[in-house]
Coordinates of C-alpha atoms in Angstrom, one line a residue:
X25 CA 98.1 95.9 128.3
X26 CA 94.4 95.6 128.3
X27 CA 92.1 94.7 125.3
X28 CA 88.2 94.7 124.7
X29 CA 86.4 92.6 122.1
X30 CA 84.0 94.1 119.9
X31 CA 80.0 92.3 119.6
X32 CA 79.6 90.6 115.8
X33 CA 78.7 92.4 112.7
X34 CA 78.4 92.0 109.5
X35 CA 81.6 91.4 107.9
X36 CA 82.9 94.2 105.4
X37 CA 85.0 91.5 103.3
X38 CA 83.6 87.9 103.3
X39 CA 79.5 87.6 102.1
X40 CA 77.3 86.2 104.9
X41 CA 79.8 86.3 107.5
X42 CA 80.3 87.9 110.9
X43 CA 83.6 89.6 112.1
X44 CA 84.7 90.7 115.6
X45 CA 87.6 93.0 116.3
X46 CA 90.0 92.4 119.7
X47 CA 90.9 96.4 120.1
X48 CA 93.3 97.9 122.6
X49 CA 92.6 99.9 125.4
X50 CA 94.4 102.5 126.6
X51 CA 95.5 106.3 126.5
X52 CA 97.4 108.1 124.0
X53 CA 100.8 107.2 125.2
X54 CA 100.1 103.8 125.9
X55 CA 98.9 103.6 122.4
X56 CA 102.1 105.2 120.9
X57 CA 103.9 102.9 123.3
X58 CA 102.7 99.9 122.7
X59 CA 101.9 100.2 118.9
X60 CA 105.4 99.0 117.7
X61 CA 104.8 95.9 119.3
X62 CA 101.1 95.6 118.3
X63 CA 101.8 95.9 115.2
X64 CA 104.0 92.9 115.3
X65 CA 101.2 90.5 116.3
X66 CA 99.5 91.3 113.8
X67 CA 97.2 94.6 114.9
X68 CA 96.7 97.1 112.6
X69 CA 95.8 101.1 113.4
X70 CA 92.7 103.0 112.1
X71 CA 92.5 106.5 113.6
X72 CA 93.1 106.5 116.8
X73 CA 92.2 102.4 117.5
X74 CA 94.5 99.7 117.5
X75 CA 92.6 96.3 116.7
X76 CA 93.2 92.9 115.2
X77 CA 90.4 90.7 113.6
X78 CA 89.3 88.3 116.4
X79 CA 86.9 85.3 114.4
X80 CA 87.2 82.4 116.4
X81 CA 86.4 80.2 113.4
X82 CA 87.8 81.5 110.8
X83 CA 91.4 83.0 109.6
X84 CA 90.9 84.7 106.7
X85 CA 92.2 88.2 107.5
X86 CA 96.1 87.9 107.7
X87 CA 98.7 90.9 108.4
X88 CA 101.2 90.3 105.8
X89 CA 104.3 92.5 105.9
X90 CA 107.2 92.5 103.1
X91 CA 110.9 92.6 104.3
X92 CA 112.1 95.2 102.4
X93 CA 115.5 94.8 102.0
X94 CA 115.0 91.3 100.4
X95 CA 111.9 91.9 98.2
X96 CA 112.8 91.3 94.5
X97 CA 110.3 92.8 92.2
X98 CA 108.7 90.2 89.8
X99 CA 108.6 90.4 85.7
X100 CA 105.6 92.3 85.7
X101 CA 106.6 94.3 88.7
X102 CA 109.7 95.1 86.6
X103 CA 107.5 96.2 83.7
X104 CA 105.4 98.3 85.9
X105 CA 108.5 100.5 87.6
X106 CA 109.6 100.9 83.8
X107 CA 106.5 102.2 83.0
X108 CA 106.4 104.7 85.5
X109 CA 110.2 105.2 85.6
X110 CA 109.5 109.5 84.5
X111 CA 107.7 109.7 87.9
X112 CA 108.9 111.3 91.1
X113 CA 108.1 110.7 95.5
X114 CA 109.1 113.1 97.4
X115 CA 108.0 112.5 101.3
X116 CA 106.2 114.6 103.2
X117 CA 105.3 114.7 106.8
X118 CA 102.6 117.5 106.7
X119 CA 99.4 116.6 104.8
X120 CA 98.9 119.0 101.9
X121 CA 95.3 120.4 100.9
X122 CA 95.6 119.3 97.3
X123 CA 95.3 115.9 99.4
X124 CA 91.4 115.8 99.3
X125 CA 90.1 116.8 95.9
X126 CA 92.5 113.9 94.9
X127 CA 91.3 111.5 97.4
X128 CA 87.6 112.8 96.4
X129 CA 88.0 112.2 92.6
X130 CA 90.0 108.6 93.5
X131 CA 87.1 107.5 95.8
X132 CA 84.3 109.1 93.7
X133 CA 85.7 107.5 90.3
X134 CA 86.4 104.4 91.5
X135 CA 84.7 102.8 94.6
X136 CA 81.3 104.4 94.8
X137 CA 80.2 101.0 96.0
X138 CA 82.8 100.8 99.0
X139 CA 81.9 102.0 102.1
X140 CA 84.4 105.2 102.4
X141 CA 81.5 106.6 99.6
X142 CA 80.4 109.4 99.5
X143 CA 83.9 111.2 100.6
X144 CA 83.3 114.1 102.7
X145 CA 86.2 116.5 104.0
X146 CA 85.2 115.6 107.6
X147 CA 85.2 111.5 106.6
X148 CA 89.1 112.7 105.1
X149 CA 89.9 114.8 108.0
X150 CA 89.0 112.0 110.3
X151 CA 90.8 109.1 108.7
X152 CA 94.3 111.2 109.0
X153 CA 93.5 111.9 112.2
X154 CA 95.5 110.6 115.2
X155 CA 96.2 111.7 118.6
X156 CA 98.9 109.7 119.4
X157 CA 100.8 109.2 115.7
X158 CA 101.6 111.4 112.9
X159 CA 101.1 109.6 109.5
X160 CA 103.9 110.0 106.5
X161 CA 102.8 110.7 103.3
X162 CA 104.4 109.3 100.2
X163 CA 103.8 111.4 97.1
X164 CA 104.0 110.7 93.6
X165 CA 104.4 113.6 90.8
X166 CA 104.3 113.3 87.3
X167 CA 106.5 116.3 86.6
X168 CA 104.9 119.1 89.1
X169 CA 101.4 117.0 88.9
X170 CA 100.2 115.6 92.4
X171 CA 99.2 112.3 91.5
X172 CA 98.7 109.9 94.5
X173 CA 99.0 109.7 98.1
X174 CA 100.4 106.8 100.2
X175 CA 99.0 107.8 103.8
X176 CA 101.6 105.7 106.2
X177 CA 102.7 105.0 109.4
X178 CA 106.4 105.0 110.7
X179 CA 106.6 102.0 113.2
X180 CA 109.7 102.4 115.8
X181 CA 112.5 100.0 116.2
X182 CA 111.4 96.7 118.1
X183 CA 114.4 94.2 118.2
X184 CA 115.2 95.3 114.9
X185 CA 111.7 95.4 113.5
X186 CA 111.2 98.9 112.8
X187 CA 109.3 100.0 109.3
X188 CA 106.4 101.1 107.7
X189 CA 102.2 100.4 107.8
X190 CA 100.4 101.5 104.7
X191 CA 97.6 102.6 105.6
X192 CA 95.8 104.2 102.8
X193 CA 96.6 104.9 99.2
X194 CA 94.4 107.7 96.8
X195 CA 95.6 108.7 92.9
X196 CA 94.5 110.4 89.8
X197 CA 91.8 108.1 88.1
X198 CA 93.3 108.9 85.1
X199 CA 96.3 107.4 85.7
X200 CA 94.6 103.8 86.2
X201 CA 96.2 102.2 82.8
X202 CA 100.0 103.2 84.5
X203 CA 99.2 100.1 87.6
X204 CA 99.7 103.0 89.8
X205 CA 98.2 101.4 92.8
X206 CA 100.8 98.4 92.5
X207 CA 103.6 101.3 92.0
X208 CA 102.7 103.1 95.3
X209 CA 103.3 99.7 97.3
X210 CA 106.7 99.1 95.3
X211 CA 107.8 102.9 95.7
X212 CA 106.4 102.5 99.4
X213 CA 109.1 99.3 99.5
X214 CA 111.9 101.8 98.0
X215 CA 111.0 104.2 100.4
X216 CA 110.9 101.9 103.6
X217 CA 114.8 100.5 102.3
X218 CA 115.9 104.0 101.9
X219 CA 115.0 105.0 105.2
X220 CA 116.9 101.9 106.7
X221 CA 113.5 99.9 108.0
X222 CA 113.0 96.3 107.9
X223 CA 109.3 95.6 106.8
X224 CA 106.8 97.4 104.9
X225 CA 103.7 96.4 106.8
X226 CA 100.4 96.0 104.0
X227 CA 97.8 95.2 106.2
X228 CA 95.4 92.2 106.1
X229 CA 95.7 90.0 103.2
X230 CA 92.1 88.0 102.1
X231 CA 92.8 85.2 99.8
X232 CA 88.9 85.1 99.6
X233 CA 88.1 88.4 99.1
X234 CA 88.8 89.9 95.5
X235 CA 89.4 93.7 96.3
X236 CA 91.7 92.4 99.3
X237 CA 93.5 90.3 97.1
X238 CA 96.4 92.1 95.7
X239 CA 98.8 92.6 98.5
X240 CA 99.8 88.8 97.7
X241 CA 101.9 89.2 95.1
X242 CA 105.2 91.0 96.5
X243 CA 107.6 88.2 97.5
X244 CA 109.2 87.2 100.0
X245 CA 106.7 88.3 101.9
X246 CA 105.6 87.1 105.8
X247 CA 101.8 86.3 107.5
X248 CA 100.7 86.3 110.8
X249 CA 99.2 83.2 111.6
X250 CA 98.9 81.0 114.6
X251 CA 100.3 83.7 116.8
X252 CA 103.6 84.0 113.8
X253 CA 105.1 85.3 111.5
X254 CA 105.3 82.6 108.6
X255 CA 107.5 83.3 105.4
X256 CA 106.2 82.7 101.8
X257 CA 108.6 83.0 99.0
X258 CA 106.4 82.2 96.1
X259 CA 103.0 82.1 95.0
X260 CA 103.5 78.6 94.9
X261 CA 104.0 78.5 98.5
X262 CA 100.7 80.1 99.8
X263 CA 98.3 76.7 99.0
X264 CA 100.2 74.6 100.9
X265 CA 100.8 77.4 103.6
X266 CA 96.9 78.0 103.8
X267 CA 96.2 74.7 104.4
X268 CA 98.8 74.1 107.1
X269 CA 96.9 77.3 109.1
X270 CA 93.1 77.8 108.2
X271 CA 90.8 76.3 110.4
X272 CA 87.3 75.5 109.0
X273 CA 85.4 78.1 108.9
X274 CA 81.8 77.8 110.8
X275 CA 79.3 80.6 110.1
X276 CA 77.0 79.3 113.0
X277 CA 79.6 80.2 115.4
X278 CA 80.8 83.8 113.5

């Protein structure tokens, strides 16, 4: 496998910091071919490019996946599927074109700061686009409403590894008061079981970082660090855990 590493710029998540990206390098099959295992240390996929963060100082950014079959929702997890409990997912493998006025309103309505703003149907086009993979999508209905949209991968088999990446979730802004967003990762969990795969993959975790702070709280739940997988089974565990793995971080170097 051959990799590149990207120059510094400006990092999208921690203030006055720098960020580099190791991405892989290769054709479309090598990218389908190799993206189960990639995925496993720690690599995420945006459109067609397969990159990890690569900060020599600094370990902020963390893949965190959930093993599905052992998750155990939490009280207010609980209270959150109870509230929601008249909604329906349904799984599609086609996207739909009631897809983008959704994802317009959601990104319009609610992170007009972020940097996915303003939402275009080429920028939406773009983002589901890949070459080499075919994203699921995970809907959710309130009766025969379209709601939201989970946008996820479906990672193969690797020694028993095989699940799903979330890669993107959109709803109805006025559904904010029903937690949806939290719902859409727990239904994504249901989903993942049902379907007989091991992890649901979230993405990078940032302790630091407030909007990238909420994928924390499903437990057990496993971070790549240190070239591993660790296992945190509490929120009382991920101090300690932190500390064992962060370097210091030294913005003269990122």
């Amino acid at each position: 496998m051959k990799f590149g590493i990207t120059q510094s710029f400006s990092c999208s998540y921690l203030p006055e910091q720098d960020e580099q990206l190791l991405v892989f390098v290769g054709d479309d099959d090598a990218c389908a071919f190799h993206y189960p295992q990639l995925i496993q240390a720690g690599f995420r996929r945006s459109g067609n490019q397969v990159y990890r963060p690569y900060c020599q100082a600094c370990s902020a950014c963390q893949s965190l996946r959930v093993p599905v079959n052992e998750f155990k929702p939490s009280r207010s997890q609980r209270r959150i599927l109870n509230k929601n409990k008249h909604l329906q997912v349904r799984v599609a493998y086609e996207p739909d074109a009631r897809y983008y006025p959704l994802y317009e309103r959601y990104i319009n309505e609610r992170h007009a700061d972020g940097s996915m703003y303003p939402p275009s149907q080429s920028q939406f086009d773009g983002f589901l686009a890949c070459a080499w993979s075919q994203p699921v999508f995970i809907e959710a209905y309130d009766n025969d409403k379209l709601i939201g949209v989970a946008v996820t991968d479906e990672v193969d088999s690797v020694l028993g590894h095989g699940g799903y990446s979330a890669m993107y979730t959109f709803f109805d802004p006025d559904y904010e008061k029903q937690s949806l967003g939290a719902w859409m990762i727990l239904s994504q969990i249901n989903v993942a079981a049902q379907h007989g795969k091991t992890y649901l993959y979230l993405g990078y975790q940032i302790d630091d970082c407030r909007k990238m702070n909420y994928k924390n709280k499903y437990f057990p739940h496993e971070r790549y660090a240190d070239h591993q997988w660790h296992r945190i089974n509490s929120a009382d565990e991920i101090d300690t855990f932190q500390q064992t793995i962060s370097p210091p971080v030294d913005t003269s170097v990122r």
